[in-house]
Structures are given as structure tokens and as C-alpha cells.
């Protein structure tokens, strides 16, 4: 068993087990109190979550702001915590995400009784109660579970070593990639998040075998104890505090020159020209009445998906950034479109994949329709919508 989460609470003492037994009472969950009368074990869906209780901060790690990510309010509440729930699981298995989510549901249930902050001990993240609710309810987003760390490891134009923290709770090694430039960071994040997601679902590539990315580029994963032997110019003290074993991303020849691998990912972050955005918005606004009319008369068994794009504000590093995000239309409400985000925001998790949102119709700047998962081309889209126009 590995301790993966710590729920820090501001209570004077732990919640009585009788109260918790009632909250966890479920035909699918077995609740077994510990002999100490405070901790307990949960068994469900073939997974097991051990929960033990401690008081005071003795023996806990130092939650330094330069290491852990979290809001100032979360750090303040963590500093006031008196009672701690330690949650341990057996990482890995056929469904590595299952024990992690069982632990998160246990935390969510505990938060019905106490005020607290959740610490992800593997990813060095602080989660507030609303975060826990969203993580357990919305579509899986690996960014909720891992933290990417960039370290200047060498000199020159490509000095950065980027690596993950948090994959241990899924029974997998963390990932690393070397010799990146500052301009590669967003692309590297996108690539590593994609790869971490595969590993979290036990669908990662075979080691030492060439594999293609979703963009068609080829790479290999090699254990760090092998890959680092041909790593030149990186002082050994760079790895102090990172003594664990990683999986290293290398070229098909086993080298650390991975710039070309990230080229397609860099394209995702190229800013759309303002003229193009305005042209798309004008076209979308012209088609929107017939688009929404067709949506409202869609048959229950009709394999059509209606999508619109609108701007959303995020705040990476405290700065306001506007991102255009796609949402699947679920309803229309007095000049607004209600839907579910198809993808989360790129820069932060403020807007998570699967979140239900509402945007003003005037904000829609692009639209699309897909049939059985295939996006209609412009001609097909117009033919479908022209049928809605009055003669």
C-alpha cells in the first residue's frame, strides 16, 4: 500500500466512526473500522483504501510553496490543520485509475463532515473541496493528478529538463524529457500529459519500442537508469530530490534530441490570427439561427452532435488569457447556449473537460456538426442548415 493523499482538517478531533459508517453505507462499499477506533478501511470494486488518523504536524512533510501548487487560501487552511486523514491504496492493477478515484470519493465523503484541504502527496498539489468535487464528477483530466516540473539542467539553447510528479499513485513511473528550450514548454506539457494519460489507464507504450504519437511522430520510452548514461553536460546534483526512477522520452535511436517530436504540438499553441477569428465569428453568427433551429428539432435517435466555440478567460500565473473552447450543445436558454466542454482549457484547469457551461449566443465564434463522430464539411453543413431557412 502507498500513501497517496492527505486530508488536512481544521477539526479538534476525528469524525466519530458511527457518523462515517452512515455516510459510507452502501451495498457496494465495505466499511471496516480499525482497532484504534479512528481509522478505517474501505473495500469496493476490487480496490481497497486504508485511512488512518493522526494529530499534529509531527512526521509530516514540509509543504513548501516552491514545491507544492495551490492557492494562498489553501496554504492558509493547511497551516491551521490539526487532524490529518492519511489515505493509502495499492497502485496499479488492470485499472490503475480505479483505486485513485476510490480514494478521492472517500475524501469527498469525509469533506461532508469536516472542513479541509486535500494534499496529493505524489503530485505535490493542494486541492480545495470544490476541486475534489469536480475531479470526481467530470471527465478525467490528467492535469488534476500530475505536476510537471521544468529544471534548467544544462547551459545552451536547450537547457531544460521537464519531468512529471504524480504517476506513482497509478503504479507507473514518472516521465522525463531532456534538452528543451523555453519555447518547447507548452508543447512538451501537451505531449507529456497525453502520454501520462495513457499510462494512467495502463495503455502506455512498450518500453524500448518505437511508437507514434497522436500526431504521427516517433519516439521511445526507456528506463531512466539506461537513458541517462548517454546524457552529456548534466551535473549529477541536478537529480538531488529526484532520486526515483523515471521513464525517459528519447528519439528512435535512443538520443535526447526530441525537438522534432514536439513540432506538431507547438502548432496547437500558435495564436489564431484575429482576422480569421472575426471572419469565423461573422460566419457563425449568420448560421447560428438555423443551427439552433436544427438542434432543437433533432430526433432522439439522430446521430448528430452540435458544437459551438466561444471565448473563455483563464488565469495562468495570475494573468488573464482568453482561450477559445468547444462545447457540445445540450440546450438553449433565452439567448444562451448551454453545453458540455469537449476539451478543457489548455493553460489551466479552471475550465475542465466535461464541465457544464453557459455562453451567450453573441459570444459564439465558430460552429460545427458531426454525424456519428465525423465532422461535416462546409458543404454538408450548409446543406443541412439551409433546410431550416424559410422559403
Short mmCIF file of C-alpha atoms in Angstrom, two decimals:
data_model
loop_
_atom_site.label_atom_id
_atom_site.label_comp_id
_atom_site.label_asym_id
_atom_site.label_seq_id
_atom_site.Cartn_x
_atom_site.Cartn_y
_atom_site.Cartn_z
CA UNK A 1 0.00 0.00 0.00
CA UNK A 2 1.17 3.53 -0.77
CA UNK A 3 0.05 6.71 0.96
CA UNK A 4 -1.13 8.96 -1.85
CA UNK A 5 -3.42 11.57 -0.25
CA UNK A 6 -3.53 13.54 2.98
CA UNK A 7 -6.73 15.28 4.04
CA UNK A 8 -5.80 18.10 6.42
CA UNK A 9 -8.76 19.23 8.56
CA UNK A 10 -9.32 22.07 10.98
CA UNK A 11 -11.39 19.97 13.42
CA UNK A 12 -10.40 19.39 17.05
CA UNK A 13 -10.73 15.65 16.59
CA UNK A 14 -11.65 12.98 14.03
CA UNK A 15 -15.21 12.35 12.92
CA UNK A 16 -16.90 9.62 15.01
CA UNK A 17 -16.86 6.34 13.13
CA UNK A 18 -20.59 5.84 13.63
CA UNK A 19 -21.23 9.03 11.65
CA UNK A 20 -18.86 7.91 8.91
CA UNK A 21 -20.39 4.44 8.78
CA UNK A 22 -23.72 6.04 7.90
CA UNK A 23 -22.14 8.16 5.16
CA UNK A 24 -20.28 5.24 3.63
CA UNK A 25 -23.22 2.85 3.98
CA UNK A 26 -23.64 1.36 0.54
CA UNK A 27 -24.23 -2.10 -0.88
CA UNK A 28 -21.07 -1.67 -2.96
CA UNK A 29 -18.78 -0.45 -0.14
CA UNK A 30 -17.49 -2.40 2.84
CA UNK A 31 -16.61 -0.11 5.79
CA UNK A 32 -14.33 -1.73 8.40
CA UNK A 33 -13.24 0.32 11.47
CA UNK A 34 -9.67 -0.02 12.73
CA UNK A 35 -8.91 -1.27 16.21
CA UNK A 36 -7.87 2.25 17.27
CA UNK A 37 -11.45 3.43 16.82
CA UNK A 38 -10.45 6.27 14.47
CA UNK A 39 -9.12 4.85 11.20
CA UNK A 40 -10.96 2.55 8.82
CA UNK A 41 -10.70 0.53 5.60
CA UNK A 42 -12.95 0.83 2.56
CA UNK A 43 -13.30 -2.00 0.04
CA UNK A 44 -15.17 -1.51 -3.24
CA UNK A 45 -14.90 -2.70 -6.84
CA UNK A 46 -11.92 -4.88 -6.00
CA UNK A 47 -9.91 -1.96 -4.61
CA UNK A 48 -9.02 -1.06 -1.03
CA UNK A 49 -8.48 2.30 0.65
CA UNK A 50 -6.78 2.42 4.06
CA UNK A 51 -7.48 5.54 6.13
CA UNK A 52 -5.54 6.31 9.31
CA UNK A 53 -5.77 9.38 11.52
CA UNK A 54 -3.01 11.46 13.13
CA UNK A 55 -3.00 14.67 15.17
CA UNK A 56 -0.48 17.47 14.82
CA UNK A 57 2.16 18.01 12.16
CA UNK A 58 4.94 15.86 13.59
CA UNK A 59 6.25 13.46 10.96
CA UNK A 60 4.53 15.24 8.06
CA UNK A 61 6.48 16.59 5.06
CA UNK A 62 7.14 20.30 4.74
CA UNK A 63 4.53 21.80 2.44
CA UNK A 64 6.72 24.48 0.85
CA UNK A 65 5.10 26.83 -1.65
CA UNK A 66 8.03 26.46 -4.05
CA UNK A 67 7.31 22.72 -4.24
CA UNK A 68 3.53 22.38 -3.79
CA UNK A 69 0.99 24.08 -6.04
CA UNK A 70 -2.15 25.57 -4.52
CA UNK A 71 -3.98 28.82 -3.81
CA UNK A 72 -2.86 31.12 -0.95
CA UNK A 73 -6.14 30.28 0.81
CA UNK A 74 -5.36 26.56 0.57
CA UNK A 75 -1.95 27.06 2.16
CA UNK A 76 -3.52 29.15 4.94
CA UNK A 77 -6.06 26.44 5.72
CA UNK A 78 -3.35 23.78 5.58
CA UNK A 79 -1.37 25.77 8.13
CA UNK A 80 -4.36 25.74 10.53
CA UNK A 81 -4.97 21.99 10.21
CA UNK A 82 -4.98 19.90 13.38
CA UNK A 83 -6.24 16.44 12.38
CA UNK A 84 -4.99 14.55 9.32
CA UNK A 85 -6.50 11.64 7.40
CA UNK A 86 -3.86 9.57 5.58
CA UNK A 87 -5.23 7.64 2.58
CA UNK A 88 -3.29 4.70 1.12
CA UNK A 89 -4.05 2.49 -1.88
CA UNK A 90 -2.41 -0.33 -3.80
CA UNK A 91 -1.32 1.43 -7.02
CA UNK A 92 -1.61 -0.14 -10.45
CA UNK A 93 -3.64 -3.17 -11.44
CA UNK A 94 -5.74 -3.64 -14.56
CA UNK A 95 -7.49 -0.30 -13.96
CA UNK A 96 -4.93 1.99 -12.30
CA UNK A 97 -7.35 4.91 -12.05
CA UNK A 98 -9.86 2.88 -10.01
CA UNK A 99 -8.11 2.88 -6.59
CA UNK A 100 -7.21 6.56 -7.06
CA UNK A 101 -10.84 7.51 -7.60
CA UNK A 102 -12.00 5.31 -4.73
CA UNK A 103 -9.64 7.31 -2.50
CA UNK A 104 -10.96 10.59 -3.91
CA UNK A 105 -14.56 9.54 -3.27
CA UNK A 106 -13.56 8.68 0.30
CA UNK A 107 -12.14 12.19 0.65
CA UNK A 108 -15.29 13.70 -0.80
CA UNK A 109 -17.39 11.81 1.75
CA UNK A 110 -15.12 12.93 4.61
CA UNK A 111 -15.49 16.51 3.42
CA UNK A 112 -19.22 16.24 4.10
CA UNK A 113 -18.25 16.13 7.80
CA UNK A 114 -15.14 18.32 8.05
CA UNK A 115 -13.54 21.39 6.51
CA UNK A 116 -10.20 20.65 4.98
CA UNK A 117 -7.64 20.71 2.21
CA UNK A 118 -6.56 17.66 0.22
CA UNK A 119 -2.84 17.17 -0.38
CA UNK A 120 -1.77 14.99 -3.31
CA UNK A 121 1.49 13.67 -1.86
CA UNK A 122 2.72 12.26 -5.19
CA UNK A 123 1.95 15.27 -7.40
CA UNK A 124 2.68 17.99 -4.79
CA UNK A 125 -0.73 19.60 -5.26
CA UNK A 126 -3.26 21.14 -2.86
CA UNK A 127 -6.93 20.63 -3.75
CA UNK A 128 -9.80 22.57 -2.23
CA UNK A 129 -13.19 20.84 -1.67
CA UNK A 130 -14.66 22.23 -4.90
CA UNK A 131 -11.68 20.78 -6.79
CA UNK A 132 -12.33 17.34 -5.31
CA UNK A 133 -15.99 17.53 -6.35
CA UNK A 134 -15.11 18.50 -9.92
CA UNK A 135 -12.36 15.88 -10.25
CA UNK A 136 -14.73 13.11 -9.18
CA UNK A 137 -17.67 14.31 -11.28
CA UNK A 138 -16.17 15.49 -14.56
CA UNK A 139 -14.25 13.74 -17.31
CA UNK A 140 -10.78 12.51 -16.41
CA UNK A 141 -8.11 15.22 -16.78
CA UNK A 142 -4.55 14.10 -16.08
CA UNK A 143 -3.63 17.65 -15.07
CA UNK A 144 -5.61 17.14 -11.86
CA UNK A 145 -3.31 14.24 -10.96
CA UNK A 146 0.20 15.17 -12.08
CA UNK A 147 2.50 18.16 -11.82
CA UNK A 148 5.09 19.00 -14.48
CA UNK A 149 8.36 20.46 -13.31
CA UNK A 150 10.92 22.25 -15.51
CA UNK A 151 14.54 22.47 -14.32
CA UNK A 152 17.46 24.22 -16.02
CA UNK A 153 19.85 21.27 -16.20
CA UNK A 154 22.50 22.44 -18.68
CA UNK A 155 23.69 25.52 -20.49
CA UNK A 156 22.99 26.48 -24.08
CA UNK A 157 19.85 26.94 -26.18
CA UNK A 158 18.08 23.81 -24.89
CA UNK A 159 18.85 23.65 -21.16
CA UNK A 160 15.56 22.38 -19.75
CA UNK A 161 14.73 19.03 -18.17
CA UNK A 162 10.95 18.59 -17.88
CA UNK A 163 9.53 15.79 -15.76
CA UNK A 164 6.31 14.76 -14.07
CA UNK A 165 5.32 14.06 -10.47
CA UNK A 166 2.21 12.10 -9.54
CA UNK A 167 2.27 8.94 -11.65
CA UNK A 168 3.25 6.78 -8.66
CA UNK A 169 -0.36 6.66 -7.48
CA UNK A 170 -1.24 4.94 -10.77
CA UNK A 171 1.51 2.39 -10.31
CA UNK A 172 3.65 3.91 -13.07
CA UNK A 173 6.98 5.69 -13.25
CA UNK A 174 7.02 9.43 -13.84
CA UNK A 175 8.12 10.72 -17.24
CA UNK A 176 11.01 12.96 -18.23
CA UNK A 177 12.41 14.60 -21.34
CA UNK A 178 15.69 16.50 -21.74
CA UNK A 179 17.22 19.27 -23.83
CA UNK A 180 14.22 21.51 -24.31
CA UNK A 181 14.09 25.24 -24.95
CA UNK A 182 11.70 27.71 -23.31
CA UNK A 183 9.60 27.77 -26.47
CA UNK A 184 9.14 23.99 -26.19
CA UNK A 185 7.47 24.06 -22.77
CA UNK A 186 3.81 24.27 -23.77
CA UNK A 187 4.31 21.64 -26.47
CA UNK A 188 6.15 19.39 -24.02
CA UNK A 189 3.32 19.77 -21.49
CA UNK A 190 0.75 18.75 -24.09
CA UNK A 191 2.80 15.74 -25.18
CA UNK A 192 3.62 14.57 -21.64
CA UNK A 193 0.03 14.98 -20.46
CA UNK A 194 -1.11 12.84 -23.38
CA UNK A 195 1.45 10.16 -22.54
CA UNK A 196 0.72 10.29 -18.78
CA UNK A 197 -2.97 9.76 -19.54
CA UNK A 198 -2.16 6.59 -21.48
CA UNK A 199 -0.02 5.32 -18.61
CA UNK A 200 -2.70 6.14 -16.03
CA UNK A 201 -5.11 3.88 -17.94
CA UNK A 202 -2.48 1.13 -18.36
CA UNK A 203 -2.32 1.81 -22.10
CA UNK A 204 1.23 3.14 -22.28
CA UNK A 205 3.72 2.03 -24.95
CA UNK A 206 6.04 -0.94 -24.56
CA UNK A 207 9.49 0.07 -23.30
CA UNK A 208 12.36 0.35 -25.79
CA UNK A 209 9.93 0.07 -28.70
CA UNK A 210 9.33 2.73 -31.33
CA UNK A 211 5.83 4.18 -31.02
CA UNK A 212 3.99 7.02 -32.75
CA UNK A 213 2.27 9.98 -31.10
CA UNK A 214 -1.27 11.09 -31.92
CA UNK A 215 0.41 13.48 -34.36
CA UNK A 216 2.42 10.73 -36.09
CA UNK A 217 5.86 11.50 -34.66
CA UNK A 218 8.00 8.56 -33.45
CA UNK A 219 9.76 8.15 -30.08
CA UNK A 220 10.74 5.56 -27.48
CA UNK A 221 10.36 5.23 -23.72
CA UNK A 222 13.48 3.97 -21.94
CA UNK A 223 14.06 3.49 -18.18
CA UNK A 224 15.96 6.49 -16.84
CA UNK A 225 18.78 4.36 -15.46
CA UNK A 226 19.55 3.41 -19.07
CA UNK A 227 18.68 6.63 -20.88
CA UNK A 228 20.76 8.91 -18.67
CA UNK A 229 24.01 7.05 -19.43
CA UNK A 230 24.40 8.97 -22.71
CA UNK A 231 23.20 12.27 -21.26
CA UNK A 232 26.05 14.76 -21.55
CA UNK A 233 26.56 18.04 -19.73
CA UNK A 234 24.06 17.45 -16.90
CA UNK A 235 25.63 17.64 -13.40
CA UNK A 236 24.71 14.76 -11.11
CA UNK A 237 23.46 17.14 -8.40
CA UNK A 238 20.66 18.13 -10.80
CA UNK A 239 18.85 14.98 -9.73
CA UNK A 240 19.01 15.60 -5.98
CA UNK A 241 15.49 15.25 -4.62
CA UNK A 242 14.52 13.32 -7.75
CA UNK A 243 16.16 10.02 -6.92
CA UNK A 244 13.15 7.97 -8.02
CA UNK A 245 13.14 6.06 -11.29
CA UNK A 246 11.65 7.71 -14.36
CA UNK A 247 10.78 6.77 -17.93
CA UNK A 248 12.77 8.90 -20.36
CA UNK A 249 11.45 10.06 -23.73
CA UNK A 250 14.12 9.65 -26.41
CA UNK A 251 14.37 9.58 -30.20
CA UNK A 252 14.02 6.25 -32.08
CA UNK A 253 17.83 6.00 -31.94
CA UNK A 254 17.85 6.47 -28.18
CA UNK A 255 19.14 10.03 -28.30
CA UNK A 256 17.93 13.06 -26.38
CA UNK A 257 17.25 15.22 -29.45
CA UNK A 258 13.45 15.40 -29.32
CA UNK A 259 12.76 18.84 -30.78
CA UNK A 260 11.18 17.43 -33.95
CA UNK A 261 8.97 15.18 -31.84
CA UNK A 262 7.28 18.26 -30.35
CA UNK A 263 6.87 20.21 -33.61
CA UNK A 264 3.19 19.26 -34.18
CA UNK A 265 2.38 20.04 -30.56
CA UNK A 266 3.82 23.54 -30.91
CA UNK A 267 1.29 24.21 -33.67
CA UNK A 268 -1.54 23.78 -31.13
CA UNK A 269 -0.36 26.89 -29.34
CA UNK A 270 0.04 29.17 -32.34
CA UNK A 271 -2.29 32.11 -31.90
CA UNK A 272 -5.17 32.24 -34.35
CA UNK A 273 -4.96 35.46 -36.40
CA UNK A 274 -7.53 38.00 -35.24
CA UNK A 275 -8.81 38.48 -38.80
CA UNK A 276 -9.52 34.75 -39.02
CA UNK A 277 -11.32 34.73 -35.66
CA UNK A 278 -13.51 37.66 -36.71
CA UNK A 279 -14.29 36.10 -40.09
CA UNK A 280 -15.27 32.81 -38.39
CA UNK A 281 -17.40 34.69 -35.86
CA UNK A 282 -19.26 36.59 -38.59
CA UNK A 283 -19.99 33.38 -40.46
CA UNK A 284 -21.03 31.54 -37.28
CA UNK A 285 -23.39 34.32 -36.21
CA UNK A 286 -25.03 34.25 -39.64
CA UNK A 287 -25.62 30.49 -39.45
CA UNK A 288 -26.49 30.35 -35.74
CA UNK A 289 -30.31 30.79 -36.01
CA UNK A 290 -30.68 27.87 -38.42
CA UNK A 291 -28.04 25.89 -36.49
CA UNK A 292 -30.02 26.20 -33.24
CA UNK A 293 -33.33 25.57 -35.01
CA UNK A 294 -31.94 22.32 -36.40
CA UNK A 295 -30.59 21.39 -32.96
CA UNK A 296 -33.98 21.92 -31.35
CA UNK A 297 -35.73 19.54 -33.76
CA UNK A 298 -33.02 16.86 -33.64
CA UNK A 299 -34.55 13.42 -33.24
CA UNK A 300 -33.68 11.32 -30.20
CA UNK A 301 -32.05 8.63 -32.35
CA UNK A 302 -30.44 11.02 -34.81
CA UNK A 303 -26.63 10.60 -34.69
CA UNK A 304 -25.84 14.33 -34.86
CA UNK A 305 -23.66 16.27 -32.41
CA UNK A 306 -23.90 20.07 -32.37
CA UNK A 307 -20.81 22.02 -31.29
CA UNK A 308 -20.09 25.71 -30.80
CA UNK A 309 -16.92 27.57 -29.91
CA UNK A 310 -16.72 30.58 -27.59
CA UNK A 311 -14.03 32.53 -25.68
CA UNK A 312 -13.28 31.66 -22.04
CA UNK A 313 -10.95 33.53 -19.69
CA UNK A 314 -8.26 31.63 -17.78
CA UNK A 315 -5.58 32.92 -15.42
CA UNK A 316 -2.24 31.11 -15.81
CA UNK A 317 0.25 32.57 -13.34
CA UNK A 318 -2.35 35.18 -12.39
CA UNK A 319 -2.54 36.68 -15.89
CA UNK A 320 -5.81 36.79 -17.82
CA UNK A 321 -5.69 34.78 -21.06
CA UNK A 322 -8.57 34.17 -23.45
CA UNK A 323 -8.96 30.69 -24.90
CA UNK A 324 -11.49 29.57 -27.49
CA UNK A 325 -13.09 26.32 -26.29
CA UNK A 326 -15.56 23.98 -27.97
CA UNK A 327 -18.69 22.79 -26.20
CA UNK A 328 -21.29 20.23 -27.18
CA UNK A 329 -24.70 21.92 -27.21
CA UNK A 330 -27.13 20.40 -24.70
CA UNK A 331 -29.85 23.07 -24.52
CA UNK A 332 -30.82 26.62 -25.46
CA UNK A 333 -31.94 29.11 -22.80
CA UNK A 334 -33.13 32.67 -23.59
CA UNK A 335 -30.26 33.90 -25.71
CA UNK A 336 -27.71 31.47 -24.27
CA UNK A 337 -26.31 28.11 -25.28
CA UNK A 338 -25.86 25.50 -22.55
CA UNK A 339 -23.39 22.72 -23.17
CA UNK A 340 -20.57 20.48 -22.03
CA UNK A 341 -16.94 21.36 -22.72
CA UNK A 342 -15.38 18.98 -25.23
CA UNK A 343 -11.85 19.82 -24.09
CA UNK A 344 -10.56 21.62 -21.04
CA UNK A 345 -8.63 24.87 -21.11
CA UNK A 346 -5.05 24.47 -22.29
CA UNK A 347 -3.30 26.68 -19.74
CA UNK A 348 -5.16 25.85 -16.51
CA UNK A 349 -7.86 23.55 -15.13
CA UNK A 350 -10.25 26.43 -14.44
CA UNK A 351 -12.44 25.13 -17.28
CA UNK A 352 -12.34 21.35 -17.12
CA UNK A 353 -13.29 18.91 -19.86
CA UNK A 354 -16.87 17.78 -19.29
CA UNK A 355 -17.87 20.86 -17.28
CA UNK A 356 -21.36 22.22 -18.00
CA UNK A 357 -21.20 25.85 -19.10
CA UNK A 358 -23.48 28.55 -20.47
CA UNK A 359 -22.40 31.11 -23.06
CA UNK A 360 -24.28 33.97 -24.67
CA UNK A 361 -25.23 33.29 -28.28
CA UNK A 362 -23.49 36.54 -29.20
CA UNK A 363 -20.19 35.03 -27.97
CA UNK A 364 -20.25 32.07 -30.37
CA UNK A 365 -17.41 32.45 -32.88
CA UNK A 366 -17.47 29.07 -34.66
CA UNK A 367 -19.79 26.11 -35.00
CA UNK A 368 -19.68 22.54 -36.23
CA UNK A 369 -21.88 19.48 -36.59
CA UNK A 370 -20.70 15.88 -36.59
CA UNK A 371 -22.55 12.76 -37.67
CA UNK A 372 -21.53 9.50 -35.97
CA UNK A 373 -18.25 11.09 -34.89
CA UNK A 374 -17.32 12.54 -38.32
CA UNK A 375 -17.34 16.32 -38.68
CA UNK A 376 -19.45 17.53 -41.59
CA UNK A 377 -17.52 19.51 -44.15
CA UNK A 378 -18.59 23.04 -45.06
CA UNK A 379 -20.80 21.92 -47.97
CA UNK A 380 -22.58 19.25 -45.92
CA UNK A 381 -23.07 21.67 -43.03
CA UNK A 382 -24.64 24.33 -45.21
CA UNK A 383 -26.92 21.82 -46.95
CA UNK A 384 -28.17 20.61 -43.58
CA UNK A 385 -28.77 24.11 -42.24
CA UNK A 386 -30.29 25.54 -45.42
CA UNK A 387 -33.22 23.21 -44.89
CA UNK A 388 -34.04 25.29 -41.80
CA UNK A 389 -34.23 28.60 -43.67
CA UNK A 390 -37.71 29.90 -44.53
CA UNK A 391 -38.55 29.78 -48.24
#
